[in-house]
mmCIF file of C-alpha atoms in Angstrom:
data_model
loop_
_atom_site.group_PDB
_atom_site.id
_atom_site.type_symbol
_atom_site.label_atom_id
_atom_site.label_comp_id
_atom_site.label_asym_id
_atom_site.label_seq_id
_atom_site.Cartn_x
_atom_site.Cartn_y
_atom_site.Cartn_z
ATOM 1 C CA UNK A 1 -23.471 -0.494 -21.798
ATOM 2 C CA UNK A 2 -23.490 -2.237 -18.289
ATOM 3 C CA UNK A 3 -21.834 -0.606 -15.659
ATOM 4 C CA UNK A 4 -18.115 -0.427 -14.783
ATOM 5 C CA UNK A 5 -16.762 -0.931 -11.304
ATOM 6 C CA UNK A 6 -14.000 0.499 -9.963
ATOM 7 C CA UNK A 7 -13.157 -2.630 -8.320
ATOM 8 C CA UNK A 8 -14.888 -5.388 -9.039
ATOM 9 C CA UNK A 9 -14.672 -7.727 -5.991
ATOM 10 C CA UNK A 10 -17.984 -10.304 -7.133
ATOM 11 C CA UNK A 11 -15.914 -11.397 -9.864
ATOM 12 C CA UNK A 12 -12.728 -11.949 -8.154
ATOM 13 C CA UNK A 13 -14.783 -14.149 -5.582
ATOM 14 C CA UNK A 14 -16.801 -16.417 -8.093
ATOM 15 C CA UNK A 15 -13.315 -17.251 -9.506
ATOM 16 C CA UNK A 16 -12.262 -18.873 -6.295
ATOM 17 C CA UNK A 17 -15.190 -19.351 -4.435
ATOM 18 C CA UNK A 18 -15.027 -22.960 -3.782
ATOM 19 C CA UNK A 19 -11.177 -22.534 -2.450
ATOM 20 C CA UNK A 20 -12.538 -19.595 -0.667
ATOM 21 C CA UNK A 21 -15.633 -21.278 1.209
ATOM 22 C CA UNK A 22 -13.490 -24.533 1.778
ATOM 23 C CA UNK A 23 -10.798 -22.226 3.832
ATOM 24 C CA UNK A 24 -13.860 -20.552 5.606
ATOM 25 C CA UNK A 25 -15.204 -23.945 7.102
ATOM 26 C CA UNK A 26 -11.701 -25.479 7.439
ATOM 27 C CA UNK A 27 -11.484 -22.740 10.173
ATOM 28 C CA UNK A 28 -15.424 -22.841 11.825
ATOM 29 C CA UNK A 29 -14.597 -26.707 12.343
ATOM 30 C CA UNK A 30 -11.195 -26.463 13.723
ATOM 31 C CA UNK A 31 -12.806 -23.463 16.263
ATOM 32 C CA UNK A 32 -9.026 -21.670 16.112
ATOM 33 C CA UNK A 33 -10.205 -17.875 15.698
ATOM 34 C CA UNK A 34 -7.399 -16.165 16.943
ATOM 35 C CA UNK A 35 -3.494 -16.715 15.821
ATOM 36 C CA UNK A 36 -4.680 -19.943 14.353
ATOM 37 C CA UNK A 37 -2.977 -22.454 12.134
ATOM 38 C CA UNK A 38 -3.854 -19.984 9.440
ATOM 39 C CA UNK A 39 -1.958 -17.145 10.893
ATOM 40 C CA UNK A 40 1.628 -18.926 11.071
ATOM 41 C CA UNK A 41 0.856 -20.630 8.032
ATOM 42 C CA UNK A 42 0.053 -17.640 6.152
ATOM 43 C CA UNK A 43 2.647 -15.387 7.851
ATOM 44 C CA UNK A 44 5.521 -17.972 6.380
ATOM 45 C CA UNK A 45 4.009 -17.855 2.928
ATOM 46 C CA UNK A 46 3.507 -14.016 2.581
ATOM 47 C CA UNK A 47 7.442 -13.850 4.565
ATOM 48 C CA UNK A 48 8.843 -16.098 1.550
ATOM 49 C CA UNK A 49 7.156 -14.707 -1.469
ATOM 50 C CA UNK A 50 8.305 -11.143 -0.382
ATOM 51 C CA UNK A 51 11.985 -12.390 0.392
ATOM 52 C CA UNK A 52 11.805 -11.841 4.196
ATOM 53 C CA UNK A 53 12.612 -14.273 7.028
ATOM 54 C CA UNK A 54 9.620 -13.419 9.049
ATOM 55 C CA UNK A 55 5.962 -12.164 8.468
ATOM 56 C CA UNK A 56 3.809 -11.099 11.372
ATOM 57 C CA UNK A 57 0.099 -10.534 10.445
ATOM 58 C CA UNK A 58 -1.679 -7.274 12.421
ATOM 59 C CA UNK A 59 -4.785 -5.999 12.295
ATOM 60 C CA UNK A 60 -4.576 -3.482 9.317
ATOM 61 C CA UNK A 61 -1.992 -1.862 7.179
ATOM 62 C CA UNK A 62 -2.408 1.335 9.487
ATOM 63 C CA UNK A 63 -1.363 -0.653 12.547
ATOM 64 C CA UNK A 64 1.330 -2.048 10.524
ATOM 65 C CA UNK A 65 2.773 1.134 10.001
ATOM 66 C CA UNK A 66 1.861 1.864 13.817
ATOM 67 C CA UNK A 67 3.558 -1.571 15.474
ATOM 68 C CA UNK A 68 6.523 -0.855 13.321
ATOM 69 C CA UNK A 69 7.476 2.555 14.167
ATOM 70 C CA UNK A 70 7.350 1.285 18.111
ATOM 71 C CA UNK A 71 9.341 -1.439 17.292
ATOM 72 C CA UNK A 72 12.057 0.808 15.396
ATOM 73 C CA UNK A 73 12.099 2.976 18.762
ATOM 74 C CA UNK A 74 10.212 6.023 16.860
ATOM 75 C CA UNK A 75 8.663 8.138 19.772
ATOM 76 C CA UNK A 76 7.642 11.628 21.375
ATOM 77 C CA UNK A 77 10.163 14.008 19.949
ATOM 78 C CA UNK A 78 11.237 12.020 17.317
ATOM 79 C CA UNK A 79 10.389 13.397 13.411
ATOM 80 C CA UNK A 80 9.850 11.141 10.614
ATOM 81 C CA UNK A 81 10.294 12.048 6.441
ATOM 82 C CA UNK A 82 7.498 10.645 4.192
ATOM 83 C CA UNK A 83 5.735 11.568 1.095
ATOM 84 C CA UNK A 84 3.482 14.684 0.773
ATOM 85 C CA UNK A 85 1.550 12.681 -1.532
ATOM 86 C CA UNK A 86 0.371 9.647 0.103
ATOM 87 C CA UNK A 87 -3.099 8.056 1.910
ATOM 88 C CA UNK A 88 -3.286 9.725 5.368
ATOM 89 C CA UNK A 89 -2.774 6.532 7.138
ATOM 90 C CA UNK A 90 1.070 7.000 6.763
ATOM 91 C CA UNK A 91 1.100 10.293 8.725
ATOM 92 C CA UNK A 92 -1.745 9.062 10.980
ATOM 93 C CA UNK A 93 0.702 5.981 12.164
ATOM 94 C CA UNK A 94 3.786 8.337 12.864
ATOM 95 C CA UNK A 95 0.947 10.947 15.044
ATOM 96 C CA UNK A 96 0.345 7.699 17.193
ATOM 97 C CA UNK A 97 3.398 7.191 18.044
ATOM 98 C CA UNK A 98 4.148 10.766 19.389
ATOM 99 C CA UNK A 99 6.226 11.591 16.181
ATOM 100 C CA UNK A 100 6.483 15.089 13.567
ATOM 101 C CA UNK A 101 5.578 13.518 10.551
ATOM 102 C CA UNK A 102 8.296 15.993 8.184
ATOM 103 C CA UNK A 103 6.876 15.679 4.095
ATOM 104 C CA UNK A 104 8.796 16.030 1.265
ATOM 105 C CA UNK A 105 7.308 17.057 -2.442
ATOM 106 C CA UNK A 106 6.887 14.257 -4.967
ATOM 107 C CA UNK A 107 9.191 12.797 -7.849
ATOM 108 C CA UNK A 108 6.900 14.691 -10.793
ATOM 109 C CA UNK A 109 7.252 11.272 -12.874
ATOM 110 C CA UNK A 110 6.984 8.246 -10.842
ATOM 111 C CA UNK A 111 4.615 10.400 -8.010
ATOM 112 C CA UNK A 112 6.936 8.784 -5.209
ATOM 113 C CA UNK A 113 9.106 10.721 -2.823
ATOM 114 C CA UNK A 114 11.723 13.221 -4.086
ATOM 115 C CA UNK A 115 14.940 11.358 -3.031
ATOM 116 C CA UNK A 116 16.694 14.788 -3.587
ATOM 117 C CA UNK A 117 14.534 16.656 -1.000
ATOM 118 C CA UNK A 118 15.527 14.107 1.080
ATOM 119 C CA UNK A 119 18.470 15.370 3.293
ATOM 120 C CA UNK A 120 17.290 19.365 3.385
ATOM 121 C CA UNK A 121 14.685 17.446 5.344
ATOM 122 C CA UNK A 122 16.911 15.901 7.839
ATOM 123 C CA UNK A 123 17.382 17.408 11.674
ATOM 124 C CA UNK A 124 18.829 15.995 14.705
ATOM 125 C CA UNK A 125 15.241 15.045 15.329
ATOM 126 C CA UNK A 126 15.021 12.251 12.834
ATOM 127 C CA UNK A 127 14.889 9.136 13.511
ATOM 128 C CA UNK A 128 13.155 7.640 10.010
ATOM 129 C CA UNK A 129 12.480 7.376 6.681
ATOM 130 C CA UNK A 130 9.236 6.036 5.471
ATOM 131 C CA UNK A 131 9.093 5.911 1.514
ATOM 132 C CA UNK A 132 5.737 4.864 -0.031
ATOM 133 C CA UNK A 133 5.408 2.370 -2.881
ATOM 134 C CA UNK A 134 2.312 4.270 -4.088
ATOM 135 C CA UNK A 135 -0.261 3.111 -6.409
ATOM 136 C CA UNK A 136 2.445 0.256 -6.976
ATOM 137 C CA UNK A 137 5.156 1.217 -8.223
ATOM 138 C CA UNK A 138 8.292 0.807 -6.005
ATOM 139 C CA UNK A 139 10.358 3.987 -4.838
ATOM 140 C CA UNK A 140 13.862 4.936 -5.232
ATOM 141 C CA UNK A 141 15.116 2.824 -2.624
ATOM 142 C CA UNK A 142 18.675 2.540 -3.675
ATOM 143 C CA UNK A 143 18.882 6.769 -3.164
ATOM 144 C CA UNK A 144 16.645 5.897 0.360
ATOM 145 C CA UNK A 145 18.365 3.178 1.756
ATOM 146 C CA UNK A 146 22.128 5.370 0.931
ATOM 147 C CA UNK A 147 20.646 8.470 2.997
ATOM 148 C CA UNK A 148 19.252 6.022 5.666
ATOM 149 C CA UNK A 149 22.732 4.351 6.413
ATOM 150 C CA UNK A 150 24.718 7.782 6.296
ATOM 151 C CA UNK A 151 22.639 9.174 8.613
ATOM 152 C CA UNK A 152 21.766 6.265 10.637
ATOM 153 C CA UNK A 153 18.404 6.175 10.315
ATOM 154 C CA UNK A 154 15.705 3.508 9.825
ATOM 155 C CA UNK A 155 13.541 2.623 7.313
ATOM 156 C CA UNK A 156 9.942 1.188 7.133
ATOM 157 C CA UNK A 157 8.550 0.757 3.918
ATOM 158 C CA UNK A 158 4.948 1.495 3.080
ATOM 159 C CA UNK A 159 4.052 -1.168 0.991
ATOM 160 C CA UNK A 160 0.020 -0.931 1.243
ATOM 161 C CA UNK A 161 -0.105 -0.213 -2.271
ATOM 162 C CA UNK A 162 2.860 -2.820 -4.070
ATOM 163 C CA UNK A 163 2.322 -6.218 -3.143
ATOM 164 C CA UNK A 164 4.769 -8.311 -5.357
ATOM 165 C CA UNK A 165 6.242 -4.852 -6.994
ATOM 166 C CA UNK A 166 9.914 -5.200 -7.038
ATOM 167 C CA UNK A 167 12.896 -3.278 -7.330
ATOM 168 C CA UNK A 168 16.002 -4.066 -9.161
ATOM 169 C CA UNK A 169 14.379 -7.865 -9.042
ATOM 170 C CA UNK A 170 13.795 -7.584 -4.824
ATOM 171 C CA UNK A 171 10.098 -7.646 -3.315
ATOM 172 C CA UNK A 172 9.112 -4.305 -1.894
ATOM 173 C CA UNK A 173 8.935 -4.871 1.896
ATOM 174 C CA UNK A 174 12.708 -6.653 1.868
ATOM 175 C CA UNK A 175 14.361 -3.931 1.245
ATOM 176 C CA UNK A 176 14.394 -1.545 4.363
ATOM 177 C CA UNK A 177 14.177 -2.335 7.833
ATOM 178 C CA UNK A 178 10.652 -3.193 7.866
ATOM 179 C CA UNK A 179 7.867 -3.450 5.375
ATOM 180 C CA UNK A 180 4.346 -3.178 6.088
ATOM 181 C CA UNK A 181 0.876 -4.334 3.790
ATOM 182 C CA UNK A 182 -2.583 -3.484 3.699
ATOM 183 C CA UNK A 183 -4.833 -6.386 3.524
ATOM 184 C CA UNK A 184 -7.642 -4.147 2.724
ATOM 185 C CA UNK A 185 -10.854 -5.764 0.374
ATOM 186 C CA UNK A 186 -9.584 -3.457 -2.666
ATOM 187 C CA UNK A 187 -6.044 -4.017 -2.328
ATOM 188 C CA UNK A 188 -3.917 -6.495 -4.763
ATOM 189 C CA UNK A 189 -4.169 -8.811 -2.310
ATOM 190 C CA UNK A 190 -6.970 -8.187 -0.510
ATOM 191 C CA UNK A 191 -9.303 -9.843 2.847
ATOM 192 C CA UNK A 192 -12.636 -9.931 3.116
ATOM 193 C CA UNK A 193 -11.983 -7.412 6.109
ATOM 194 C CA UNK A 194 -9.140 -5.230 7.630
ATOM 195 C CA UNK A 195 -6.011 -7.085 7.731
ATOM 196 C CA UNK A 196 -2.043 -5.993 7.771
ATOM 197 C CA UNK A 197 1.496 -7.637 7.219
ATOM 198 C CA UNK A 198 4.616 -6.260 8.519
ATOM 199 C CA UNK A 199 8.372 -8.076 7.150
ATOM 200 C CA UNK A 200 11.270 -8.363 7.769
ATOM 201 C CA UNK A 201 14.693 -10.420 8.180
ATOM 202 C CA UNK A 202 15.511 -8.588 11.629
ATOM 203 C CA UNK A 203 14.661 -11.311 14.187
ATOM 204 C CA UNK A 204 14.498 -8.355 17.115
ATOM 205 C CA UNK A 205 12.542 -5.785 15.167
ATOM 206 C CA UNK A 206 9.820 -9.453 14.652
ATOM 207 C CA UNK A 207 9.571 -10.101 18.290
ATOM 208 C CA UNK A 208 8.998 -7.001 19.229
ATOM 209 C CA UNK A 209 6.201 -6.653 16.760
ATOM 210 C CA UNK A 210 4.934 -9.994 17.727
ATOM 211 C CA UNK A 211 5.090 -8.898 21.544
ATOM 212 C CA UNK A 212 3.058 -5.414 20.504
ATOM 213 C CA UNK A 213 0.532 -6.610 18.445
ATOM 214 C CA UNK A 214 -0.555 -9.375 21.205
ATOM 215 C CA UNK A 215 -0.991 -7.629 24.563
ATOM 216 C CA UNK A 216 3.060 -7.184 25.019
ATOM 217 C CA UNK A 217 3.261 -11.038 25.498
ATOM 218 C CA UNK A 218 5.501 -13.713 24.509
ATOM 219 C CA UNK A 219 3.622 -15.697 26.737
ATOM 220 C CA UNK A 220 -0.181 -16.133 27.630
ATOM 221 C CA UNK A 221 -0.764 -13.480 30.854
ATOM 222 C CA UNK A 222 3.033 -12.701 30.905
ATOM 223 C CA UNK A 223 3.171 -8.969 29.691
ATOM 224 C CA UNK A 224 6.508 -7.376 29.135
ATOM 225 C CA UNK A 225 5.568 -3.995 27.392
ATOM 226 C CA UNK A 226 2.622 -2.259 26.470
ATOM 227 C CA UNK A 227 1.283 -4.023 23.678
ATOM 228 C CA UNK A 228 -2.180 -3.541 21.691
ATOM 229 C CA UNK A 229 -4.789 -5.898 20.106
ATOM 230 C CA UNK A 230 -3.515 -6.447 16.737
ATOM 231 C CA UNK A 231 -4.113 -9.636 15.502
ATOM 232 C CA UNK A 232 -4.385 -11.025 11.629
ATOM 233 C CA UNK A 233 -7.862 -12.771 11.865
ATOM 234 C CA UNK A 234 -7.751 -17.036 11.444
ATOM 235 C CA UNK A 235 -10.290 -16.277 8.976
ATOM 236 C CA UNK A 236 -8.967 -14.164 6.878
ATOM 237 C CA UNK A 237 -6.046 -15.508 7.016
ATOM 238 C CA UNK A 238 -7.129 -18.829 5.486
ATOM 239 C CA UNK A 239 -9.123 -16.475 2.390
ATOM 240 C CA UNK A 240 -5.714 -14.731 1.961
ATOM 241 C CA UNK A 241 -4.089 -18.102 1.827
ATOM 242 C CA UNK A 242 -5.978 -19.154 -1.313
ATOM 243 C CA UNK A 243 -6.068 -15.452 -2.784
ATOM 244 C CA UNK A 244 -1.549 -15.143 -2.538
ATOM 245 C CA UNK A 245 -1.482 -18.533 -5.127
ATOM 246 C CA UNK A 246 -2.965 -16.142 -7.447
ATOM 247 C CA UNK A 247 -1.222 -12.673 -6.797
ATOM 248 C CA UNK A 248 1.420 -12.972 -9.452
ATOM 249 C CA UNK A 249 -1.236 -13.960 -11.928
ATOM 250 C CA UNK A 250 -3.278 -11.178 -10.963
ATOM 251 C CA UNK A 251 -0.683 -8.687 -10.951
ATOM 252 C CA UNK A 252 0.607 -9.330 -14.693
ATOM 253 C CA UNK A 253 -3.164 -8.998 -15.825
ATOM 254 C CA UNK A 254 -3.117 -5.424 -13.871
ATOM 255 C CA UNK A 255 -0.038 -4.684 -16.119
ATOM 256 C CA UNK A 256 -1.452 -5.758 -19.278
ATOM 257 C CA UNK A 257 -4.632 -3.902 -18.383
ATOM 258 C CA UNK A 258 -2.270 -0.754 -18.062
ATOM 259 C CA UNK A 259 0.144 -1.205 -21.149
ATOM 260 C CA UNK A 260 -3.228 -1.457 -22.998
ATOM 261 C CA UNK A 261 -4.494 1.943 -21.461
ATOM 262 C CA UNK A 262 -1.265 3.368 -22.071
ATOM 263 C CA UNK A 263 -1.705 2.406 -26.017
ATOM 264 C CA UNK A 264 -5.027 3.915 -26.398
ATOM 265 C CA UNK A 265 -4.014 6.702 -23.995
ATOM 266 C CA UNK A 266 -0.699 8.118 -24.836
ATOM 267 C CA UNK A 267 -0.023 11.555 -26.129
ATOM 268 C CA UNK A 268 -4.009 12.089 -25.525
ATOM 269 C CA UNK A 269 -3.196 12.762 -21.353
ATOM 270 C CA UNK A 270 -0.397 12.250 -19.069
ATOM 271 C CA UNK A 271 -0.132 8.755 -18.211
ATOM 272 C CA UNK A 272 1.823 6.569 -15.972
ATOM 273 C CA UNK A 273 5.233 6.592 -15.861
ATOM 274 C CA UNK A 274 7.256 2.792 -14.881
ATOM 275 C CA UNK A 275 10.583 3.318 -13.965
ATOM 276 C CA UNK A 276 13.061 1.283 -15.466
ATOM 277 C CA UNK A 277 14.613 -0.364 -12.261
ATOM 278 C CA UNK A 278 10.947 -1.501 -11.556
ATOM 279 C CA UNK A 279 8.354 -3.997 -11.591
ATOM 280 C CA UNK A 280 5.322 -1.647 -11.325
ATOM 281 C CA UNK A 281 1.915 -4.243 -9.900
ATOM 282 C CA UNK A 282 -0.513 -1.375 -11.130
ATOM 283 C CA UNK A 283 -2.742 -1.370 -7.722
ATOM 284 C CA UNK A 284 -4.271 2.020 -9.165
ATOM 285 C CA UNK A 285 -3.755 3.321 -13.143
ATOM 286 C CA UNK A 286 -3.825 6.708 -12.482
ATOM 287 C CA UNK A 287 -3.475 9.420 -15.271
ATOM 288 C CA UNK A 288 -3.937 13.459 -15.305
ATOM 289 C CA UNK A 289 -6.176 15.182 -16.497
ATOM 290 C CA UNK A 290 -7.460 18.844 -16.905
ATOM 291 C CA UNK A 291 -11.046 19.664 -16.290
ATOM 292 C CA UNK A 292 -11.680 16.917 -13.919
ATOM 293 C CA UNK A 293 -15.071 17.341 -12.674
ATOM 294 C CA UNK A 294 -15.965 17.590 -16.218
ATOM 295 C CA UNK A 295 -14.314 14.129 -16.787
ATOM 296 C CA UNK A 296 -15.405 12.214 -14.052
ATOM 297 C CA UNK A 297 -19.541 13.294 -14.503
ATOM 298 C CA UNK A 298 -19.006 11.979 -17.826
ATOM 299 C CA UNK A 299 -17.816 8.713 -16.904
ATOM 300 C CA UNK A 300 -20.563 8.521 -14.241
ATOM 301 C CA UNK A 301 -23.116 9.344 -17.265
ATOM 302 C CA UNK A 302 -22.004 6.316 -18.780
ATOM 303 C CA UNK A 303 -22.002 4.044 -16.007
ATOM 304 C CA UNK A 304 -18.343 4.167 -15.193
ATOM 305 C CA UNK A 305 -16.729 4.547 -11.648
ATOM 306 C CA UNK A 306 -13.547 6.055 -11.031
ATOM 307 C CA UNK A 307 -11.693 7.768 -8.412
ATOM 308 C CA UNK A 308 -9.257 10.644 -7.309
ATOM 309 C CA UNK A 309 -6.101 9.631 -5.232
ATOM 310 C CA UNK A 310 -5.684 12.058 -3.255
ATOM 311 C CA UNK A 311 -7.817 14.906 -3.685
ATOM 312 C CA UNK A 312 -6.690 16.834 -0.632
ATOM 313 C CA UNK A 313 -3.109 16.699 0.352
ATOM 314 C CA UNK A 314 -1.849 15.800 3.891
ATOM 315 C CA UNK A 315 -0.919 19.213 4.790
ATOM 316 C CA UNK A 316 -3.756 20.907 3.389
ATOM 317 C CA UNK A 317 -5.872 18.634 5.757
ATOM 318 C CA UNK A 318 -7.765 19.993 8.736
ATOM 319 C CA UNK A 319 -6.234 17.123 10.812
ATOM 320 C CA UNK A 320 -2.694 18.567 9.896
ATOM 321 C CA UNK A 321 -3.031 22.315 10.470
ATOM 322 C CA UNK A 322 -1.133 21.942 13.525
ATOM 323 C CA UNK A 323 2.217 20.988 11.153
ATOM 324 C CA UNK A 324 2.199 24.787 10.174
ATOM 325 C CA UNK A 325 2.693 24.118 6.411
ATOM 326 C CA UNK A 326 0.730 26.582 3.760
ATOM 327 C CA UNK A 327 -0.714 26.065 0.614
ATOM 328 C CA UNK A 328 2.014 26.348 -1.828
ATOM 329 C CA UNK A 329 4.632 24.428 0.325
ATOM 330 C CA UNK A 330 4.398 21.571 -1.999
ATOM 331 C CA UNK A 331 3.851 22.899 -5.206
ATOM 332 C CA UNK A 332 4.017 19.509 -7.333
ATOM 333 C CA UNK A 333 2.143 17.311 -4.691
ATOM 334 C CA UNK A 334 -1.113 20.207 -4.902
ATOM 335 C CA UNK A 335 -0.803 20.391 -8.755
ATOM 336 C CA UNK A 336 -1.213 16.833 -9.153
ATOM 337 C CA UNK A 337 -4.152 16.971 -6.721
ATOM 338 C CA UNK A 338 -6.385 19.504 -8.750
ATOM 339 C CA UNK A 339 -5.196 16.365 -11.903
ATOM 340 C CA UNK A 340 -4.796 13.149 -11.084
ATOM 341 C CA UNK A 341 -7.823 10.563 -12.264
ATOM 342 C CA UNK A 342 -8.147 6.662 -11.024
ATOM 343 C CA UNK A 343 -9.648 4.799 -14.007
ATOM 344 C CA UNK A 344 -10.776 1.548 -13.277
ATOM 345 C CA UNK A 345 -8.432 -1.273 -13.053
ATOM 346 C CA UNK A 346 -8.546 -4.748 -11.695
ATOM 347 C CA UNK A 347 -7.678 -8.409 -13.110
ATOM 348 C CA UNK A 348 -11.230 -9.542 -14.777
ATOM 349 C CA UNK A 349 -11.189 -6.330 -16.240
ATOM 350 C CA UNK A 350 -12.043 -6.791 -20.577
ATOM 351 C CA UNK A 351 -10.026 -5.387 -23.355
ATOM 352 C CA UNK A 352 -13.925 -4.022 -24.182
ATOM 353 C CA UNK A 353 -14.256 -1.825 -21.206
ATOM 354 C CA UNK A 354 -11.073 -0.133 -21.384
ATOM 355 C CA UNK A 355 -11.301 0.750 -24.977
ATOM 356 C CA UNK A 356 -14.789 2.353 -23.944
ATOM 357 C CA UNK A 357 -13.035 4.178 -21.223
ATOM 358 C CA UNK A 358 -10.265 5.556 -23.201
ATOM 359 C CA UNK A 359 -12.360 6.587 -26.133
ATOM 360 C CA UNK A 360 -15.127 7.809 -23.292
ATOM 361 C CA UNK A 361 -11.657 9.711 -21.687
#
């Protein structure tokens, strides 16, 4: 049989690749390559369909997380609870700030934080809370938010994974303090480049973002803090425009694509689990698996890519030695490392290739 991407990011693009070449020279004739009509344009849609006021486009979903820990006044000193179980960018954005990053163990069902190890991981120190909506499916932000408010704490939701998920019927990235999105090519809603979002309804924590991610300006040579260079490219701005008409389409082919895994799938290995109280977008379909290595060099055989998420955990990394936590320290997070299998999933995937990867599996 032909191959099997992963992703399959040729076929998204012939779809819409008149819109997509129309937005590109829209752009090379107007000349307006940085915070161009695009940008604001763009910012306002992406700000409505998630349910925020305001949208500020950055440079990745890494300096999203970055520009909105500064903004929530996280700093040297300061220790932030995440995930154990979560891309290293999270952790990466609270080291830049001159923040602990503090993990907690993983929810054994929907892979998202423990909301019950939660407050054992709360000190004087803390100063946020940022729960990841991984692989796409939204977590327990009622539990987060209630812990948050009691302790006075903020949250910034990492949202690089879930764009249009929802919770109890609200867009991730509305609910806490601040929400921030990858742009990345592979993503739900992806660029043809880096690119980030951060939301939110909080008109100080958006100027200050605004402010950091453009030199510390409001105005042109006027610089009131330290700000970086952090801008959402014209250009992809303008392909992102055209690609966000088509995100809630995509998304509910991504969750047909799952619900047909899960019916060729189930009882055979451990598949997703969709809580109840969400609207899971499916931006990975990951199951687990024993003999794993086994697994994967058969799909390879037959043409098929897939992928691990994550195979090492954050505090098993070399980078995060210096944290001082041992193997064994998050006993559900390193299970699922040694298990957990990406099969392919995107929208122009066919009912064909995922019965051959379930009977293959």
């Amino acid at each position: 049989m032909s191959k099997i991407q992963f992703v399959d990011l040729q076929a998204q693009y012939r779809g819409i690749s008149d819109e997509v070449n129309k937005a590109i020279a829209r752009v090379l004739e107007k000349g307006d390559f940085i915070l161009g009509n695009d940008v604001s344009r763009f910012e306002d849609e992406f700000a409505a369909y998630s349910g925020c006021k305001h949208g500020v486009g950055v440079g990745s979903g890494t300096e999203a997380l970055h520009l909105a820990l500064m903004a929530c006044d996280v700093g040297p000193g300061d220790e932030v609870i995440t995930t154990a179980n979560t891309y290293i960018a999270t952790v990466l954005a609270i080291s830049y700030v001159g923040a602990r990053p503090v993990l907690v163990d993983v929810d054994p069902e929907t892979y998202n934080i423990d909301v019950k190890k939660i407050e054992k991981a709360i000190t004087k120190k803390t100063k946020a809370i940022i729960p990841v909506h991984l692989y796409g499916q939204p977590a327990d932000m009622d539990s987060v938010m209630a812990i948050a408010r009691q302790d006075k704490l903020k949250v910034i939701e990492d949202a690089c994974q879930a764009h249009g998920a929802e919770y109890k019927g609200k867009r991730v990235g509305s609910i806490g303090d601040i929400g921030c999105f990858s742009f990345y090519p592979g993503k739900n809603l992806g660029a043809y480049g880096d690119g980030g979002m951060i939301t939110t309804t909080d008109n100080i924590l958006a100027d200050r973002v605004r402010m950091l991610r453009n030199y510390g300006q409001r105005e042109k040579y006027h610089h009131l803090v330290k700000g970086f260079n952090s801008r959402l490219d014209t250009m992809q701005a303008a392909i992102l425009r055209v690609k966000l008409k088509r995100l809630g389409e995509w998304n509910e082919q991504r969750r047909r694509h799952a619900y047909e895994y899960n019916k060729l799938l189930k009882g055979k290995v451990a598949i997703p689990y969709e809580s109840p109280e969400t609207w899971h977008i499916y931006h990975l379909y990951v199951v687990r698996v024993n003999d794993r290595d086994k697994i994967m060099e058969e799909f390879n055989n037959a043409g098929i890519a897939t992928g691990i998420h994550y195979p090492v955990p954050i505090h098993l990394q070399e980078a995060y030695k210096d944290l001082g936590y041992k193997a064994g320290g998050f006993p559900i997070t390193e299970d699922y490392a040694k298990k957990i299998l990406s099969l392919p999933i995107f929208p122009e995937l066919t009912s064909e290739n995922i019965r051959k990867i379930a009977e293959i599996l």
